[in-house]
XYZ file of C-alpha atoms in Angstrom:
453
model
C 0.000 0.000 0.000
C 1.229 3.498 -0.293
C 2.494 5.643 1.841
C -0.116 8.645 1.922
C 2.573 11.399 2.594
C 4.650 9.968 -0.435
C 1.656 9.969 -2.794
C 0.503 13.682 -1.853
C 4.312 14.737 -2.397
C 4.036 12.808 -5.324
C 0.875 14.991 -6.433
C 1.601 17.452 -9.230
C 1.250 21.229 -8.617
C -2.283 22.645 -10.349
C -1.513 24.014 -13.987
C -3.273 26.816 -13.234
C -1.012 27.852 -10.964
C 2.501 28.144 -12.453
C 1.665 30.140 -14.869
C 0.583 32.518 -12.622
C 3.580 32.629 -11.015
C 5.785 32.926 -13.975
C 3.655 35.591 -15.414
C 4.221 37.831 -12.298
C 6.233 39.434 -12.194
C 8.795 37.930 -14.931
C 6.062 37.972 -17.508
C 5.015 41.160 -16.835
C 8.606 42.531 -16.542
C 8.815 41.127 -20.595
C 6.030 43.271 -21.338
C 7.050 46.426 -20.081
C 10.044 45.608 -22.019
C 8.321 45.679 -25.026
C 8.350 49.052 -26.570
C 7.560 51.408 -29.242
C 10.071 53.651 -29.522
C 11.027 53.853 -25.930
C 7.529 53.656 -24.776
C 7.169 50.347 -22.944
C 3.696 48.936 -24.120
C 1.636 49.110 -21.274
C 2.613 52.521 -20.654
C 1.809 53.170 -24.392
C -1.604 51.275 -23.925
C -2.771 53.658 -21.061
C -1.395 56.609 -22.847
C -3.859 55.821 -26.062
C -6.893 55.502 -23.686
C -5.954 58.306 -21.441
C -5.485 60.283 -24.459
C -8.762 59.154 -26.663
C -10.698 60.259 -23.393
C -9.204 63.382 -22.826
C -9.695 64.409 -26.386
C -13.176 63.454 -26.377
C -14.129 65.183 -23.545
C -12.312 68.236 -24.995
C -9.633 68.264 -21.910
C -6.437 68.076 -24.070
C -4.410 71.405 -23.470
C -1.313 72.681 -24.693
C 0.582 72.652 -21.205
C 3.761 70.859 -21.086
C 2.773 67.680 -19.579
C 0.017 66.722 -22.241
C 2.200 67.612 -25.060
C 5.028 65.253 -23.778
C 2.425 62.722 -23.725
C 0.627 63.568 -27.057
C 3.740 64.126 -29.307
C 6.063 60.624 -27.559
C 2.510 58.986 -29.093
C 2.068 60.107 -32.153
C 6.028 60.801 -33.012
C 7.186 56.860 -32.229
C 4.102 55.474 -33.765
C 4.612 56.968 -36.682
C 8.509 55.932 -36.711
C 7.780 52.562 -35.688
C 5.194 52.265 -38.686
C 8.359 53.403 -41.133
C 10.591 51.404 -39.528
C 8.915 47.846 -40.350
C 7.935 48.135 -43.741
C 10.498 46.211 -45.837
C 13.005 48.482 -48.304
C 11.624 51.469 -47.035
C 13.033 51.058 -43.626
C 16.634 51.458 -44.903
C 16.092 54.544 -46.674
C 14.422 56.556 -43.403
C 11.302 56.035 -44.165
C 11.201 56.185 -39.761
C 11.789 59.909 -40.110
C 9.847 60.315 -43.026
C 6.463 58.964 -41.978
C 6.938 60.522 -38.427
C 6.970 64.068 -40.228
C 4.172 63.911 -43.377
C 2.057 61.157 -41.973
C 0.760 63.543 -39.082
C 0.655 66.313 -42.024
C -1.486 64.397 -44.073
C -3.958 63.485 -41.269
C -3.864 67.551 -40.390
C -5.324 67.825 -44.295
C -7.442 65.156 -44.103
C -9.056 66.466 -40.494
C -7.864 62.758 -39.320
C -6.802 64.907 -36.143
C -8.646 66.574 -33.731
C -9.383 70.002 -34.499
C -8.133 70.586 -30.707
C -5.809 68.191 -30.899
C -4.204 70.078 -33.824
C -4.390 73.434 -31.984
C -2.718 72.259 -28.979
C -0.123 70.646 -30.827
C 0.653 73.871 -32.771
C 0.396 76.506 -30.217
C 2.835 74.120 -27.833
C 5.361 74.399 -30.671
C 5.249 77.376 -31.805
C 5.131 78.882 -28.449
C 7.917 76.758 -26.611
C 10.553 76.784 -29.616
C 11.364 73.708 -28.272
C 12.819 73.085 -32.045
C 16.037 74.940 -30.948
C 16.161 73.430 -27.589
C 16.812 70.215 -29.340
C 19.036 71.673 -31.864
C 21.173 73.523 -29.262
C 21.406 70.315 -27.019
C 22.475 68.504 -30.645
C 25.313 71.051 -31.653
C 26.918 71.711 -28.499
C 26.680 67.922 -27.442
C 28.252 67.178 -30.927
C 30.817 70.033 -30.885
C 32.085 69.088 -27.429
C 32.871 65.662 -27.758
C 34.631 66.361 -31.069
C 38.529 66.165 -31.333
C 39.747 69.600 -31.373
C 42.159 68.991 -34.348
C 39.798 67.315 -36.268
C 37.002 70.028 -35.654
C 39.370 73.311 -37.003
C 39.731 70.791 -40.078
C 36.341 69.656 -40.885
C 34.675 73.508 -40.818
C 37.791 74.475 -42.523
C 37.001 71.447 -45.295
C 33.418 71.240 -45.645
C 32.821 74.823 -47.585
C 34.856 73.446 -50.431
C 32.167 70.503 -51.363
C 29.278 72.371 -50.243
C 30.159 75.696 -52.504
C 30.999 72.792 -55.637
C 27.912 71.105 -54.686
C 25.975 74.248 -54.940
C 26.947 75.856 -57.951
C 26.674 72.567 -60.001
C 23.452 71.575 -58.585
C 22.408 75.410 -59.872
C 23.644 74.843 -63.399
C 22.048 71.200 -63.682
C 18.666 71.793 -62.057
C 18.541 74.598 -64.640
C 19.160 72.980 -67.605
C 16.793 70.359 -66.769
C 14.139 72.316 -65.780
C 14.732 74.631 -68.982
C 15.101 71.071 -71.269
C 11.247 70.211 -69.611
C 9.815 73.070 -70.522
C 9.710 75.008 -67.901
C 12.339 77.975 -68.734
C 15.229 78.549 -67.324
C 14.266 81.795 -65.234
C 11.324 80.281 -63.962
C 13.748 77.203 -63.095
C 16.112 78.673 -61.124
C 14.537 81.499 -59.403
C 11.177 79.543 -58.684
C 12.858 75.752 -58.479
C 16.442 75.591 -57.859
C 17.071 78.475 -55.556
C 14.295 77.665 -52.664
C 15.597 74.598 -52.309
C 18.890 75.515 -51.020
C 17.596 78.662 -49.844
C 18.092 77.173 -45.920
C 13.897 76.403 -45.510
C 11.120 78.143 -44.741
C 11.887 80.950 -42.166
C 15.141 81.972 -43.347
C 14.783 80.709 -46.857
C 11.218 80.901 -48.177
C 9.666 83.990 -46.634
C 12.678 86.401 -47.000
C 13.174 85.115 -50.980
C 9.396 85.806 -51.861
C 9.833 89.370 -49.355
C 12.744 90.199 -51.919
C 10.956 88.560 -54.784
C 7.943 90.497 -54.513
C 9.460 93.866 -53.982
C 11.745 93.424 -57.225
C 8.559 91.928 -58.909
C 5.639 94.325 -57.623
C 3.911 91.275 -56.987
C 2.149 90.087 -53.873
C 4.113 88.223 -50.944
C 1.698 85.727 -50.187
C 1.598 84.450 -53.971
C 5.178 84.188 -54.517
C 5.862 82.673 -51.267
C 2.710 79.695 -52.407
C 5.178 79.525 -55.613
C 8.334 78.714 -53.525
C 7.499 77.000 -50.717
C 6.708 73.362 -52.970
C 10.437 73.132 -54.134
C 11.515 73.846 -50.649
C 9.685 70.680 -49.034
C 9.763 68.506 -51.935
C 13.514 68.992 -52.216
C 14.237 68.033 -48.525
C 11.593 64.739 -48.882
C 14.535 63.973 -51.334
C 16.826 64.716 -49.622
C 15.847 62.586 -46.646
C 15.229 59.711 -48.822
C 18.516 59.881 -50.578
C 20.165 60.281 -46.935
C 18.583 57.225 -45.619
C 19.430 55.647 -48.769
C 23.280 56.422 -48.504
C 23.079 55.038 -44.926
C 22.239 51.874 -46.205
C 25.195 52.093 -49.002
C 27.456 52.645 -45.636
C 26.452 49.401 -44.494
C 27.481 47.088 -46.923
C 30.438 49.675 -48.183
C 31.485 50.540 -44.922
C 35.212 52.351 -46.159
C 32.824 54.844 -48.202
C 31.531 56.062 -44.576
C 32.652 57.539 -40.754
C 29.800 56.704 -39.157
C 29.475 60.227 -38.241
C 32.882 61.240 -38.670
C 33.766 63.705 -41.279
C 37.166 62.627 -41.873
C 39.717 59.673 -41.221
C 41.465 60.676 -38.156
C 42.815 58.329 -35.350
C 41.609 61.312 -32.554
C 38.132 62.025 -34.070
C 35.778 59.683 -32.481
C 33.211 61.247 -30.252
C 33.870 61.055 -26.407
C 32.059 58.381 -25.537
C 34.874 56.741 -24.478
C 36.102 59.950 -22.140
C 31.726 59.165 -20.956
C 32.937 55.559 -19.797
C 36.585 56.798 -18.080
C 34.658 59.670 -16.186
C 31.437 58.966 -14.434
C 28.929 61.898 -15.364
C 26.443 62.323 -13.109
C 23.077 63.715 -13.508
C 24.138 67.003 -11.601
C 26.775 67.320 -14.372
C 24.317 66.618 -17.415
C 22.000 69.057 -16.152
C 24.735 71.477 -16.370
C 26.040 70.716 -19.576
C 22.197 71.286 -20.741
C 21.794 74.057 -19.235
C 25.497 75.207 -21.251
C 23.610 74.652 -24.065
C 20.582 77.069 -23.460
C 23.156 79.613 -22.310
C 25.199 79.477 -25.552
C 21.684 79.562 -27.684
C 20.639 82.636 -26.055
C 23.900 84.261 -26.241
C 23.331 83.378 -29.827
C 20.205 85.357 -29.833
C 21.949 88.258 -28.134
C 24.440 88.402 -31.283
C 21.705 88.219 -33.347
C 19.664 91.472 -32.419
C 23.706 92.959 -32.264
C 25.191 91.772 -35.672
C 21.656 90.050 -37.324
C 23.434 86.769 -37.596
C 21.288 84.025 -37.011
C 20.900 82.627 -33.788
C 21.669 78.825 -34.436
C 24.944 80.184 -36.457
C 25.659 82.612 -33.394
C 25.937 79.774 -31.436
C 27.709 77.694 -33.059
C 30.530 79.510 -33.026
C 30.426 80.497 -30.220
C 30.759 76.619 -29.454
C 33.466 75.554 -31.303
C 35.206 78.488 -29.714
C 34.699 77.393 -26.333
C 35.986 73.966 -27.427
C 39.031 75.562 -29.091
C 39.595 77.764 -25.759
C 39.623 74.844 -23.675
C 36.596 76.642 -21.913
C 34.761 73.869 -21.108
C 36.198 71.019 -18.688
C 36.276 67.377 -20.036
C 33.446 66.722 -17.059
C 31.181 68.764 -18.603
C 31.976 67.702 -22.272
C 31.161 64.198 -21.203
C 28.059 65.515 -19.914
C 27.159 67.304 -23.064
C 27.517 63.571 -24.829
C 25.360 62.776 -22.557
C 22.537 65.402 -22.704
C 23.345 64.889 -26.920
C 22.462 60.957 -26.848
C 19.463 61.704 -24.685
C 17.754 64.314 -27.081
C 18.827 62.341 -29.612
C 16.685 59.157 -28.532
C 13.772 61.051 -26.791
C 12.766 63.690 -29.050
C 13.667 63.725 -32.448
C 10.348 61.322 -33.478
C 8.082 63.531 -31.059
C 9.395 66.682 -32.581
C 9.139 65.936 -36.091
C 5.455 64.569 -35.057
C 5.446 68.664 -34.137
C 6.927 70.101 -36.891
C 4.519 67.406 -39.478
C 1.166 68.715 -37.333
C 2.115 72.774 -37.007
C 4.512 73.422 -39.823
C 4.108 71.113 -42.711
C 1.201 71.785 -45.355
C 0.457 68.724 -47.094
C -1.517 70.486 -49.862
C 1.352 72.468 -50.782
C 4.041 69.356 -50.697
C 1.169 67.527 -53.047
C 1.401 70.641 -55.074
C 4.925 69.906 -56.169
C 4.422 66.272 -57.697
C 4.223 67.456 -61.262
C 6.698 65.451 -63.481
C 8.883 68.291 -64.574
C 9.347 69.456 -61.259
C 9.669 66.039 -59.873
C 12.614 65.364 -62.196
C 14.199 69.089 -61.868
C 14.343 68.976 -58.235
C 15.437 65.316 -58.056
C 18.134 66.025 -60.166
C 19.043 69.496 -58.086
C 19.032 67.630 -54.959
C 21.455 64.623 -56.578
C 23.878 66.973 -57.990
C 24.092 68.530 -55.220
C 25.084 65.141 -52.994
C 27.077 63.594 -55.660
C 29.257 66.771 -56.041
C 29.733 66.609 -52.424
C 30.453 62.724 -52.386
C 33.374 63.711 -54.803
C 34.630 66.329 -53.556
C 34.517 65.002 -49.899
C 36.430 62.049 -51.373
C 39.116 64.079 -53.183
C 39.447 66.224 -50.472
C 40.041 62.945 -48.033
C 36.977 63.283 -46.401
C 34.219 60.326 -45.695
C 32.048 60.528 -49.242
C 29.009 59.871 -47.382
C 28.985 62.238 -44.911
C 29.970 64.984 -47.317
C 26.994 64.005 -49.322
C 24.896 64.030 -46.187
C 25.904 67.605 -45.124
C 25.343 69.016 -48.843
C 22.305 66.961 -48.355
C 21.297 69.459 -45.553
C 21.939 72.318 -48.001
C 18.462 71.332 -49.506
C 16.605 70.745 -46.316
C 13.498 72.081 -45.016
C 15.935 74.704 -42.414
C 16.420 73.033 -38.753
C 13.636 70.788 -39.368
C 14.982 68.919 -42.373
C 18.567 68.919 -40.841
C 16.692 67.007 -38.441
C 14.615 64.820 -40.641
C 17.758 63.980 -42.965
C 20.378 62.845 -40.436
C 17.841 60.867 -38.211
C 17.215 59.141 -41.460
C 20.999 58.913 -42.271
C 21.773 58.127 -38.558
C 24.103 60.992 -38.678
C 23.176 63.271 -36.177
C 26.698 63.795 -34.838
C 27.088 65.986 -38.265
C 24.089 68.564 -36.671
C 27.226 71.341 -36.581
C 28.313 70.925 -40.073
C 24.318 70.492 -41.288
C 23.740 74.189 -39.661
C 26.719 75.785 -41.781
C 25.062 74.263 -44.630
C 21.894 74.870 -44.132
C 22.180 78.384 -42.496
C 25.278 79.947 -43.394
C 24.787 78.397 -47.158
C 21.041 79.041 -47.252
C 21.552 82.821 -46.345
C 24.145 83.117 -49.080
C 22.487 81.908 -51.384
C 19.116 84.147 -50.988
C 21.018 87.131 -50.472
C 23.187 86.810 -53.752
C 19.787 85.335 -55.187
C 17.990 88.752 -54.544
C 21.383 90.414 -56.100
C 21.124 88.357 -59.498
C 17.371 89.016 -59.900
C 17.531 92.695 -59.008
C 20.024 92.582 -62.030
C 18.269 90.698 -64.603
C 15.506 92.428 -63.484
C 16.976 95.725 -64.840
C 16.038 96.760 -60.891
């Protein structure tokens, strides 16, 4: 007979009950640590319900905590959508739906009228656009190798003045070839698009256009502002493109890095040696704000503009030896952290508040599909040959004249998330800024001229 206190030991444990045991917390733990974007997904879950009530009960506001909330949700949804459809993933198509997905639902009133409002007035009120792109340069210039920095802004206005001037004299000729003459061509086509965007680029080009013209503002700036999105869509395809050429040709590409150099990596090794605490990130963020807004101080003194102001003003503390290596690991640190957190959420901004999808649809008529295309290519493959002649990494030369036909901060953003090149933020502002407002002013020049103005 059996021993009864063998047989109950012998007695298996209840099914029921060992998965419950295994699902908490272990199992749970494996679903918070699935994520979209860095959104763990019950966290996202709660968000989309806490959100979809809100909205319906016409609670959403613009303050800061809603907006966090609202743009993380819509900004890595959108990326995660790009990021899983096959081909299109290796060409940025992340960055690319995260910015004209959200405009196309603004067109289509796929939004929330309030929703939409909120979303706009948060952006446009907070700037938070050159928050992220003051974090990006100083975190960028700081953990740069000193050497290598004086070399690379030294370099990089050979292929980007090369890249210009032949993507002028192509985009011309092909425009003229289709049809669509070569004044129209280049003062309506070719010109926006490396006119640095909308704010410095668009609006002060039709201003000056009009006034030489005698025609109205508003219809020259409709006229202009097609060529300046369509070009950096291009440009953000052909980045994400070239990203993928870097993987399987990895001697045409840095990584990042503008130029072979031993020294030139950024300091995330000096991050490892020296532990940065969150006292010291917090300062070297807070470096950041003070350099933008001395920036804006030079601007109302000299009219330079801001973003350029402090630049420089960067790269010369990093020449002086102003800043300590403490605090330069600490601006890495604040860098990878914007970098990861808020580029998807802010282009879901900028797609909502500052991209009109009728006027990108505008643009898709084959002749200026083709002339911009071709601007936009001439422009990178100029600066892929150059780069390379002048010893430089091809593909990040490309991807900084790239930024030459972006949609201002905005598509410097758009085009190096989809390159995975954000380290090249400082060399994408000379491009876009300092190239952009040469190329309007002498622009305005050449028209005045041929004007007979």
């Amino acid at each position: 007979m059996a021993n009864p206190a063998s047989a109950a030991a012998a007695e298996p444990v209840p099914a029921a009950e060992t998965p419950a045991r295994r699902f908490w917390p272990q199992g749970w733990w494996r679903l918070v640590d699935i994520k979209i974007g860095i959104i763990p997904l019950p966290v996202y879950l709660i968000l989309v319900a806490l959100l979809a009530v809100l909205t319906s009960e016409g609670e959403i506001k613009a303050d800061a905590p809603t907006m966090i909330a609202v743009l993380a949700l819509g900004g890595f949804t959108c990326a995660e959508i790009g990021k899983r459809l096959p081909v299109l993933k290796n060409i940025g198509a992340g960055a690319i739906f995260a910015t004209f997905i959200p405009s196309a639902l603004v067109y289509y009133m796929l939004i929330p009228t309030p929703l939409v409002k909120a979303i706009t007035d948060f952006t446009k009120f907070t700037n938070f656009l050159y928050l992220y792109i003051a974090t990006i340069i100083v975190g960028s210039i700081l953990g740069m190798d000193r050497e290598v920095l004086i070399k690379g802004f030294l370099k990089i206005f050979v292929p980007l003045a090369a890249g210009s001037v032949a993507a002028a004299c192509v985009g011309t000729l092909v425009g003229t070839l289709l049809g669509l003459g070569a004044y129209h061509t280049f003062f309506f086509i070719v010109v926006p698009i490396m006119a640095g965007g909308v704010g410095e680029g668009a609006i002060p080009l039709s201003i000056g256009y009009a006034a030489i013209l005698g025609q109205g503002q508003g219809d020259v700036f409709a006229q202009v502002l097609p060529p300046v999105m369509l070009g950096s869509l291009t440009a953000i395809v052909l980045a994400g493109t070239l990203n993928a050429v870097g993987k399987r040709m990895p001697h045409l590409t840095g990584e990042g890095r503008l130029q072979p150099d031993r020294d030139n990596d950024v300091t995330a090794a000096k991050v490892e040696d020296a532990p940065v605490d969150a006292a010291t990130v917090g300062a070297a963020a807070l470096t950041a704000v003070t350099l933008y807004l001395l920036g804006v101080m030079m601007h109302h003194l000299t009219g330079l503009p801001a973003p350029v102001a402090m630049l420089f003003l960067a790269v010369l503390a990093k020449l002086a030896s102003a800043v300590s290596p403490r605090l330069q690991a600490g601006g890495f640190v604040a860098y990878k952290f914007v970098q990861i957190s808020m580029t998807y959420p802010l282009l879901f901004a900028i797609g909502v508040s500052m991209t009109p999808w009728d006027k990108l649809v505008a643009a898709f008529t084959l002749a200026n599909l083709i002339t911009i295309v071709s601007t936009v290519v001439t422009l990178m493959a100029t600066g892929f040959l150059v780069g390379r002649r002048l010893g430089m990494y091809p593909i990040e030369t490309a991807i900084v004249n790239a930024c030459h036909s972006g949609q201002g901060g905005t598509g410097d953003v758009a085009i190096l998330t989809a390159a995975n090149r954000m380290a090249l933020m400082p060399f994408a502002q000379i491009a876009t800024r300092i190239g952009g407002a040469l190329t309007v002013t002498g622009t305005l020049v050449v028209m005045r001229w041929v004007s007979g103005g």
